[in-house]
CSV table of C-alpha atoms in Angstrom, one decimal:
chain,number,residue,atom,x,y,z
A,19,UNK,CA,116.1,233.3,-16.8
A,20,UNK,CA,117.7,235.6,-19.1
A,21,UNK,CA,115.4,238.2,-21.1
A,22,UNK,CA,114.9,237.5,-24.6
A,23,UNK,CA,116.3,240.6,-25.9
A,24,UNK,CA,120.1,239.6,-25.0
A,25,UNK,CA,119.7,236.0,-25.7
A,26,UNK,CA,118.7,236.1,-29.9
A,27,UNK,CA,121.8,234.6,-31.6
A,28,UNK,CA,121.4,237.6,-34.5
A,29,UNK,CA,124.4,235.4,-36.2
A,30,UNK,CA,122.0,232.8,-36.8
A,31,UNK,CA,119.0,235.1,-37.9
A,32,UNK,CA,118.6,234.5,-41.4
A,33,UNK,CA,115.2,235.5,-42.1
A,34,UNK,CA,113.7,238.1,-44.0
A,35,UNK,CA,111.6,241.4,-44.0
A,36,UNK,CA,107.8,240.9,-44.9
A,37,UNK,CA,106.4,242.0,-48.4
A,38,UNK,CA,104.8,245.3,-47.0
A,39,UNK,CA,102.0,244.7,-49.7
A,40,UNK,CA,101.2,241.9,-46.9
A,41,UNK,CA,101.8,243.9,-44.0
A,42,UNK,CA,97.6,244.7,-43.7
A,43,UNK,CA,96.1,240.6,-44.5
A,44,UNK,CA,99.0,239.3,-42.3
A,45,UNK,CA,99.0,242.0,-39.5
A,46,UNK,CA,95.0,241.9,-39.2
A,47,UNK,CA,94.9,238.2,-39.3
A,48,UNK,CA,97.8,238.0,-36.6
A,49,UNK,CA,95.9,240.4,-34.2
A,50,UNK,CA,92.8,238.3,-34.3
A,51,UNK,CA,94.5,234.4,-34.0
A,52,UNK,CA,96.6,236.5,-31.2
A,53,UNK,CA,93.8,237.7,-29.4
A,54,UNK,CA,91.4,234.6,-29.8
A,55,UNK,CA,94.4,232.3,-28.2
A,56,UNK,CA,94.6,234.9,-25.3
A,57,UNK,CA,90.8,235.4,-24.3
A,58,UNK,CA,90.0,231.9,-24.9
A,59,UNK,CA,93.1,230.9,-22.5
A,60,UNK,CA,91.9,233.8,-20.0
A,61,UNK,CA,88.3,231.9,-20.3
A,62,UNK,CA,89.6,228.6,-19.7
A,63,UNK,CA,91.9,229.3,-16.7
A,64,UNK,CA,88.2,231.2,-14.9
A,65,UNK,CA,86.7,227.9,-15.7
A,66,UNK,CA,89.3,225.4,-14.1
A,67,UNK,CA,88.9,227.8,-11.4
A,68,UNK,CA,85.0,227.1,-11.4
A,69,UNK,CA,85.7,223.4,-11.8
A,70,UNK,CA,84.5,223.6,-14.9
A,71,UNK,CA,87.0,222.1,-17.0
A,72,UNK,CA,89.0,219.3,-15.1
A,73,UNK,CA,92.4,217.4,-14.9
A,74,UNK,CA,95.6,219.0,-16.3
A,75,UNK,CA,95.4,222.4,-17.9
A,76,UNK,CA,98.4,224.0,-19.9
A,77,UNK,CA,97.8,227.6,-20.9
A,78,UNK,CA,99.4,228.9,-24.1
A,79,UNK,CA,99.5,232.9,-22.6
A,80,UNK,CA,102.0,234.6,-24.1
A,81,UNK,CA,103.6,232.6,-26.7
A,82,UNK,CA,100.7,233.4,-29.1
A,83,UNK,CA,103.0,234.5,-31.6
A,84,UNK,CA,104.6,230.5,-32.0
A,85,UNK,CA,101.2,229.7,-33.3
A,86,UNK,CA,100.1,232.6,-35.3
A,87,UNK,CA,103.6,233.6,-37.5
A,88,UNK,CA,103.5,229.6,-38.5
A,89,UNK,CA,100.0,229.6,-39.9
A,90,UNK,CA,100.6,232.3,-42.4
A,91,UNK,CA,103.7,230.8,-43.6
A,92,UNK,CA,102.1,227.7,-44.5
A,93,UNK,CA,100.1,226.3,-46.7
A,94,UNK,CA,96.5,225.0,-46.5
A,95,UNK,CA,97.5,221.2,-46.2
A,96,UNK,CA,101.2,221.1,-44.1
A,97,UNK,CA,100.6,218.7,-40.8
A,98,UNK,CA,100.6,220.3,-37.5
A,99,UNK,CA,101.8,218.1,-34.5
A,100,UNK,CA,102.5,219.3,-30.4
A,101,UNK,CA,102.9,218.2,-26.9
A,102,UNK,CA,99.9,219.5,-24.4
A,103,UNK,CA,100.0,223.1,-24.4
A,104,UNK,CA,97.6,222.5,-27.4
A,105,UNK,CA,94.3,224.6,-26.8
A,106,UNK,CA,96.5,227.2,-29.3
A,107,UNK,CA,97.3,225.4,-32.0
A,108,UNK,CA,93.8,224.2,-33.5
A,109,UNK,CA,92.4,228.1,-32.7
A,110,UNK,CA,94.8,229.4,-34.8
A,111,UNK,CA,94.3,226.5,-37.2
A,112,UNK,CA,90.3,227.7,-37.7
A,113,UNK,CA,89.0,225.1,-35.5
A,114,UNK,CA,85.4,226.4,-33.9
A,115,UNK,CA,86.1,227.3,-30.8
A,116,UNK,CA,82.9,226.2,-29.4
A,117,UNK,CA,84.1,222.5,-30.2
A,118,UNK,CA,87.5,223.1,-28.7
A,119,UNK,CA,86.1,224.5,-25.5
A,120,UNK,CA,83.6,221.1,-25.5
A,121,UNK,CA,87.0,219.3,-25.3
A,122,UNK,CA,88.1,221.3,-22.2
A,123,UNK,CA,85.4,220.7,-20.4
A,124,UNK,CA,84.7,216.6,-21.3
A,125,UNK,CA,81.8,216.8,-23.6
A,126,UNK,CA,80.8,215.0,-26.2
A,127,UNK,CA,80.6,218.0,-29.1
A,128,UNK,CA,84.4,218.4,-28.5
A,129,UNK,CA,86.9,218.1,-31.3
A,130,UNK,CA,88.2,215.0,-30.1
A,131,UNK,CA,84.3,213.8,-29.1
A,132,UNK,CA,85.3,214.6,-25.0
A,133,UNK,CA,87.9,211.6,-24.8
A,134,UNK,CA,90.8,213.9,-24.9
A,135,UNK,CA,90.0,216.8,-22.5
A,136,UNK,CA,93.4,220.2,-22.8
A,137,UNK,CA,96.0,217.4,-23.1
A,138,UNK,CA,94.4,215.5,-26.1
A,139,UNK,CA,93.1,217.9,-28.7
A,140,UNK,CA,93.1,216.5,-32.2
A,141,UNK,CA,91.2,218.0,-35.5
A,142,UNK,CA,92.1,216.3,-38.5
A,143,UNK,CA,89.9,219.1,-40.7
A,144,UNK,CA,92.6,221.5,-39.8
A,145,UNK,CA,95.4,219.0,-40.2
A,146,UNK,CA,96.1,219.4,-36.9
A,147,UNK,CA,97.6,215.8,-35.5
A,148,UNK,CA,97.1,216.4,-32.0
A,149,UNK,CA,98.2,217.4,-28.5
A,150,UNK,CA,100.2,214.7,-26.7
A,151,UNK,CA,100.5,213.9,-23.3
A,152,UNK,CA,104.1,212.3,-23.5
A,153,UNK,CA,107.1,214.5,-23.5
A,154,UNK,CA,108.8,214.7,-26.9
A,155,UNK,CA,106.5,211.7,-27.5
A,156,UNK,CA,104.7,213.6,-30.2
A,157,UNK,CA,108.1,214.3,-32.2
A,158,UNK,CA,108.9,210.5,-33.6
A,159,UNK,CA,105.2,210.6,-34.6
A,160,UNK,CA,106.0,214.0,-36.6
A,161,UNK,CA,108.7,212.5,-38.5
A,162,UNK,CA,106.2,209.3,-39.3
A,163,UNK,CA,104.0,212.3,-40.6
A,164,UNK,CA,106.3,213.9,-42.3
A,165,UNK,CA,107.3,210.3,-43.9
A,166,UNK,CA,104.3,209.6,-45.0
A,167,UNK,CA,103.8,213.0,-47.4
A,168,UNK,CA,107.4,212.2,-48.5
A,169,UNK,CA,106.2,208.8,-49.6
A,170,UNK,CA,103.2,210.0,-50.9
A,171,UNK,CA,104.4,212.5,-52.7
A,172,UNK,CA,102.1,215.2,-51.5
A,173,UNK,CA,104.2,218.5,-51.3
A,174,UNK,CA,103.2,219.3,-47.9
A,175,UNK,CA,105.2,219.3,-44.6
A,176,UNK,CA,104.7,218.7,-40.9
A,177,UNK,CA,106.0,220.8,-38.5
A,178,UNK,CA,106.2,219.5,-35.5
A,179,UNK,CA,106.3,221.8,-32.0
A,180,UNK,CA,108.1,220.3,-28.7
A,181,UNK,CA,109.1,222.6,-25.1
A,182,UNK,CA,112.6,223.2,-24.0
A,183,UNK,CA,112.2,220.1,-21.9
A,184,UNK,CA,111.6,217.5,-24.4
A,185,UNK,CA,115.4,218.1,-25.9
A,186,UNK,CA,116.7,216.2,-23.0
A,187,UNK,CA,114.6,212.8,-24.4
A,188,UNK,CA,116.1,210.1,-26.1
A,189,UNK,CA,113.3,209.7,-28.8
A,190,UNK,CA,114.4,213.5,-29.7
A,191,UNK,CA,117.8,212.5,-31.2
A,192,UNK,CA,116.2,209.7,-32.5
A,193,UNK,CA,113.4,211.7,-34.6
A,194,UNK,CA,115.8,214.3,-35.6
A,195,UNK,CA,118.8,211.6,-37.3
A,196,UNK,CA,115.8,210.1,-39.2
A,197,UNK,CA,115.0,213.0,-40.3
A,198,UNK,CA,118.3,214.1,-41.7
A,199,UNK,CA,119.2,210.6,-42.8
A,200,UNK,CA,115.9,210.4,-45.2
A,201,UNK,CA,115.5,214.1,-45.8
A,202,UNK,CA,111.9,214.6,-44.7
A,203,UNK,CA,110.0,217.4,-45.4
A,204,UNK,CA,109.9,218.5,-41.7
A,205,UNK,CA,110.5,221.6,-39.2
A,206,UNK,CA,110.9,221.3,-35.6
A,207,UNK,CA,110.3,224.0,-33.5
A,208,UNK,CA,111.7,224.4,-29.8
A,209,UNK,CA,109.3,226.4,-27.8
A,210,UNK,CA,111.8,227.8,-25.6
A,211,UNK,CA,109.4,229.5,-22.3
A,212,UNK,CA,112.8,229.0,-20.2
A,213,UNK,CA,111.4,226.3,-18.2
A,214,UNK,CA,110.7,223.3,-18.2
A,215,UNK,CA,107.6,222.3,-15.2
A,216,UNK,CA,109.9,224.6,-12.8
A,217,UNK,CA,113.4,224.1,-13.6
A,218,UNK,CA,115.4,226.2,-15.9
A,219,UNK,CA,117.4,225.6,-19.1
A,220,UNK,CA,120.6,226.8,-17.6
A,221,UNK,CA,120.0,223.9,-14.5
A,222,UNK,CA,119.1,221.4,-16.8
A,223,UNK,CA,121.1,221.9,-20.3
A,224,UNK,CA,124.8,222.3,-20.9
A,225,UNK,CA,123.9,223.8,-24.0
A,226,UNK,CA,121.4,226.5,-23.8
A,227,UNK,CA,121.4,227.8,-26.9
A,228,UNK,CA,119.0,224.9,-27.7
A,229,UNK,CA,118.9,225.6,-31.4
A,230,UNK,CA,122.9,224.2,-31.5
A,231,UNK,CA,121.5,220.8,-31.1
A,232,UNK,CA,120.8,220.2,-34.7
A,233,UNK,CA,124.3,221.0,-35.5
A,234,UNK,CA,125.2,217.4,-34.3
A,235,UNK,CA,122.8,216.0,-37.3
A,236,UNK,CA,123.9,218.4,-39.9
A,237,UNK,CA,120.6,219.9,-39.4
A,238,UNK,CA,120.0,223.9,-40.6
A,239,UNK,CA,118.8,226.0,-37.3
A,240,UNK,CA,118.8,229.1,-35.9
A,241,UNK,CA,117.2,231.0,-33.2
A,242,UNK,CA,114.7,233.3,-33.4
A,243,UNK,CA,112.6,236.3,-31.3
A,244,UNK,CA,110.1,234.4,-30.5
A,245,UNK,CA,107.8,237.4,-28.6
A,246,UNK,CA,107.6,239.1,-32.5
A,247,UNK,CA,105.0,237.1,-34.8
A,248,UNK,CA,106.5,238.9,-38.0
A,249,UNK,CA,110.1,237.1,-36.8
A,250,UNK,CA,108.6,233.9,-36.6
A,251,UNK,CA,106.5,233.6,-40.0
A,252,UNK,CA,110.0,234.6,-41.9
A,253,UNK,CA,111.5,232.0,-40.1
A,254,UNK,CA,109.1,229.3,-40.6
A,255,UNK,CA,108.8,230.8,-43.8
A,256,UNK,CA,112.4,230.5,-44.7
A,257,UNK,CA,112.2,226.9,-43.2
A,258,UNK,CA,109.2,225.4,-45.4
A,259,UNK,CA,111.0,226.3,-48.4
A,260,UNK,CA,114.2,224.1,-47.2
A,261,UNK,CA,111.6,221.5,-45.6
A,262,UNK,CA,110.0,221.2,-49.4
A,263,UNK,CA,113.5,220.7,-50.7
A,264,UNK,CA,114.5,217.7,-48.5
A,265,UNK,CA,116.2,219.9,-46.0
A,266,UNK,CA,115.1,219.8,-42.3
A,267,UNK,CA,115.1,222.6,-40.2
A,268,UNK,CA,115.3,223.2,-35.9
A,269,UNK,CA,113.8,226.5,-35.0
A,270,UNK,CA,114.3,227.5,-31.5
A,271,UNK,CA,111.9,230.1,-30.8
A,272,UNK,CA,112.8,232.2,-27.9
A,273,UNK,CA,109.5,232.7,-25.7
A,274,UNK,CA,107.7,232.5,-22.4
A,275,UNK,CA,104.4,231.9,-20.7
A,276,UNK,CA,102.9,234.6,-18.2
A,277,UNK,CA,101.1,231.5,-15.9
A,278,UNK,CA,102.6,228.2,-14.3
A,279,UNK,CA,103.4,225.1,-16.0
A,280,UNK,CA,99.8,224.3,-15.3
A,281,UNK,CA,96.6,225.3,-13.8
A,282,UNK,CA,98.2,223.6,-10.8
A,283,UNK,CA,101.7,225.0,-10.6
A,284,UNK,CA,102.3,228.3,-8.3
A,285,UNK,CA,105.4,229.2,-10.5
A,286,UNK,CA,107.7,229.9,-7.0
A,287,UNK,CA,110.9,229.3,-8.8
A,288,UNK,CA,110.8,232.7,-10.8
A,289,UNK,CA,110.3,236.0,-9.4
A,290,UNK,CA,107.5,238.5,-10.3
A,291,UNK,CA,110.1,241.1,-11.5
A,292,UNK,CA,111.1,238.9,-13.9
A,293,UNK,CA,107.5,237.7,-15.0
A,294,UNK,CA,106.5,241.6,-15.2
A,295,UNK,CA,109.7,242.2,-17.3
A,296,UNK,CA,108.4,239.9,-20.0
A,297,UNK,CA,104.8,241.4,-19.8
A,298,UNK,CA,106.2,244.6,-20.8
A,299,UNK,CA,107.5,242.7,-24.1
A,300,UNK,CA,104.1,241.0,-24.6
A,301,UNK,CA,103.7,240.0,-28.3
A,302,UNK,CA,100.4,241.4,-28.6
A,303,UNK,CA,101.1,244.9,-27.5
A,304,UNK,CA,103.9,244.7,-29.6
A,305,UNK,CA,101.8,243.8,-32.7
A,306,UNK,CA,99.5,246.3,-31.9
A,307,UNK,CA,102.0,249.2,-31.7
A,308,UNK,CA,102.9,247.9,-35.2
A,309,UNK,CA,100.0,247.6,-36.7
A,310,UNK,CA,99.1,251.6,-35.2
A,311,UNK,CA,102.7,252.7,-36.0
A,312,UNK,CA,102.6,251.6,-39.6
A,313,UNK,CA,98.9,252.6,-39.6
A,314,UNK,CA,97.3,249.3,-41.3
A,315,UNK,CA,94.6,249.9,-39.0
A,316,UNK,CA,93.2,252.0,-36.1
A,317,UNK,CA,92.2,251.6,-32.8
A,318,UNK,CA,88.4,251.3,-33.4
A,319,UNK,CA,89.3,247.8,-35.6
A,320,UNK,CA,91.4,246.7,-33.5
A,321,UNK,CA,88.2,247.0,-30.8
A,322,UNK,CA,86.2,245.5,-33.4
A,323,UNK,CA,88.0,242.4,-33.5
A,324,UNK,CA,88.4,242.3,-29.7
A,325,UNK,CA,84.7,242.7,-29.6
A,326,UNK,CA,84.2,239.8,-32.2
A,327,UNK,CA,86.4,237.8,-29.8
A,328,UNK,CA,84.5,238.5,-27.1
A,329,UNK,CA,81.3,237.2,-28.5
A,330,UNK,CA,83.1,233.8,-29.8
A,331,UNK,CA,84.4,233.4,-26.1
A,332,UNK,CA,80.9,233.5,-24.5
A,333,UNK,CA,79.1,231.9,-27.4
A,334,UNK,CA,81.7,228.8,-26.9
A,335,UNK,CA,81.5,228.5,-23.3
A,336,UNK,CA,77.3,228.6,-23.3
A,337,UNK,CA,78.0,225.6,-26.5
A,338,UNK,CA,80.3,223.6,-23.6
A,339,UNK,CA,78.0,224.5,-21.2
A,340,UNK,CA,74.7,222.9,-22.9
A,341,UNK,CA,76.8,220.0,-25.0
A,342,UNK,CA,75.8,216.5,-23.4
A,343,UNK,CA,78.6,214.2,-22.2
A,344,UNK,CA,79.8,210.7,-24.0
A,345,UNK,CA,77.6,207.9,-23.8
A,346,UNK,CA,79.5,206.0,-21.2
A,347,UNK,CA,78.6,203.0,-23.5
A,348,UNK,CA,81.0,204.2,-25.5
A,349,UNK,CA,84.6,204.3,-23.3
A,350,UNK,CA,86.3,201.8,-25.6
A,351,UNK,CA,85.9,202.9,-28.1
A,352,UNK,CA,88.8,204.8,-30.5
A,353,UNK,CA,91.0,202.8,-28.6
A,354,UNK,CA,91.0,199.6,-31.0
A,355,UNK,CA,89.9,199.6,-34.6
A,356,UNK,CA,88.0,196.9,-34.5
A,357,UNK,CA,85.5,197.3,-31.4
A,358,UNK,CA,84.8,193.5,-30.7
A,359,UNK,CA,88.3,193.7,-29.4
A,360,UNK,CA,88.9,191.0,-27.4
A,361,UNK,CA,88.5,191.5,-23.4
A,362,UNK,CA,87.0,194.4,-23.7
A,363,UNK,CA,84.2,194.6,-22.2
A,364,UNK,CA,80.8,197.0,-23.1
C-alpha cells in the first residue's frame, strides 16, 4: 500500500485552517475521544483474547481521527450511520462506555440490550443509527435518513461512514444518485485503511483515488489526510455546510488500522515494515506533538486524561463483567413490532 503522505490529492483539498481561539476546546476534546477509542479497543482485543467478548470483532485502532474531527464539526442532532467497525463511533458520540462494552461482551445492560454484540451497536441518545453487518448495506439506509430530516424539515444531516470495500457494491451507486437526484442533506465518508478483509485497493479498483467516484454523480469530493484530526473536522466541516444547502458531499479519508480485518485475521498480506511505517504517523502522537508544540496544554494534562481513561476502561469492563445476560424469553423480540407475530414461537 502506498503511504499516506504521497497519496493526498492537495488539488482537491479545499478545507480550511481552524479558528486558533478553538485550537484548546477542540485539541483537548480530540485527545480524550482519541485516547478513549484507543484504550477501549486495546481492552477489547485482551478480552476476545480471554474469550470474553465473542463472534466477530473489528477494531477501530488507528483511524481514531475519522471519528473524532466529525464530531466537532457537527452539530448536536446530525445522524450518524456505519458498517461494523462501530465500537468508535458511539464512544466518540458520548455513549457510556460501560454500556458499549455490555454490548461486546452479550449482556443485557448493552446499548443495543446484548442482541447486537461489536457488529450491531446502535444508541439512538447519541443519534447514532447503528453498526451494520452488511457491506455498504448501511449506506441506502443513510440516504433514507438523510430523507427523512429533508422531509421533515429538521436542519440536521446524516453522515454516513462505509470502508474502501463497500465502493465496489451495487447499492453504493445506488445511494449516492439518490442522493444527488433529491439533494439530501448527506456526507459520505470512505474510510480508506487500504484494504479491504486482505486485499488491496490497487488489486481490487481501477480507480484508486476512491474520492473520483462521485464525479460520475456530479457529487462534490475530495480527499483528505485522514491520520490528522484537525484535516478531517475542516473537511467535514466544509461538507455540512454544502450538506445543509442541498449539496452532497464524498469524503475519502485516507487512513489505516494497525490490527487485522478482525480479531480473527493474521494480516499476512502486508509486511511489518509497512505497518511500522504507519505507526510512526500515528494520529495520536501527532495530536499530541501539536497540542505540546502550540502549548494548549502540558504533558501532566495530557496524563490526566490518560489517567481518566484508564479508570473508564476498568470501571466499564467490571460493569460488563457483573451485567446479567438477556432473558432468553426474550430472543424475538425487536425483530417484529408486534410480538404475537405469527410463527414465532416464545
Amino acid at each position: 500500500m502506498t503511504m499516506v503522505s504521497s497519496t493526498i490529492d492537495k488539488a482537491s483539498s479545499t478545507v480550511s485552517p481552524i479558528d486558533t481561539a478553538d485550537l484548546c476546546h477542540f485539541y483537548k476534546k480530540w485527545y480524550k475521544i482519541m485516547w478513549l477509542i484507543r484504550k477501549f479497543e486495546d481492552k477489547a482485543a485482551q478480552l476476545y483474547g480471554q474469550q470474553k467478548i465473542r463472534g466477530f470483532c473489528h477494531l477501530y485502532t488507528g483511524q481514531e481521527a475519522c471519528i473524532a474531527g466529525a464530531v466537532t464539526a457537527l452539530r448536536q442532532g446530525d445522524k450518524y450511520i456505519t458498517a461494523y467497525r462501530d465500537h468508535a463511533h458511539p464512544l466518540a458520540l458520548g455513549s457510556c462506555p460501560d454500556h458499549v462494552m455490555a454490548e461486546l461482551y452479550g449482556k443485557a445492560t448493552g446499548v443495543s440490550k446484548g442482541y447486537g454484540g461489536s457488529m450491531h451497536i446502535f444508541d439512538k441518545s447519541c443519534h447514532f443509527l447503528g453498526g451494520h453487518g452488511i457491506v455498504g448495506g448501511q449506506v441506502p439506509l443513510g440516504v433514507g435518513i438523510a430523507f427523512a430530516e429533508q422531509y421533515k424539515k429538521t436542519g440536521y444531516l446524516c453522515i454516513t461512514y462505509m470502508g474502501d470495500g463497500a465502493v465496489r457494491q451495487g447499492a453504493i451507486h445506488e445511494a449516492f444518485n439518490l442522493a444527488m437526484l433529491y439533494r439530501l442533506p448527506i456526507i459520505f465518508v470512505i474510510e480508506n485503511n487500504g484494504y479491504a478483509m486482505g486485499t488491496s485497493v490497487e488489486r481490487s479498483s481501477n480507480v484508486t483515488e476512491l474520492y473520483r467516484l462521485g464525479s460520475s454523480y456530479g457529487m462534490d469530493a475530495a480527499r483528505v489526510d485522514g491520520l490528522s484530526v484537525e484535516a478531517v473536522h475542516c473537511a467535514v466541516e466544509e461538507s455540512a455546510i454544502k450538506a445543509r444547502n442541498g449539496i452532497p458531499s464524498l469524503l475519502e479519508l485516507v487512513t489505516y488500522r494497525y490490527k487485522g480485518h478482525s480479531m480473527s485475521d493474521p494480516a499476512g498480506y502486508r509486511t511489518k515494515k509497512e505497518v511500522e511505517a504507519y505507526k510512526e504517523q500515528d494520529p495520536i502522537l501527532k495530536l499530541k506533538a501539536l497540542i505540546l508544540g502550540k502549548k494548549v496544554a502540558d504533558t501532566t494534562t495530557l496524563e490526566a486524561i490518560e489517567c481518566k481513561v484508564k479508570d473508564q476502561i476498568a470501571q466499564a469492563v467490571a460493569f460488563a463483567e457483573t451485567s446479567p445476560f438477556p432473558d432468553p424469553a426474550t430472543a424475538y423480540h425487536y425483530v417484529y413490532k408486534q410480538i404475537d407475530y405469527p410463527f414465532l414461537q416464545y
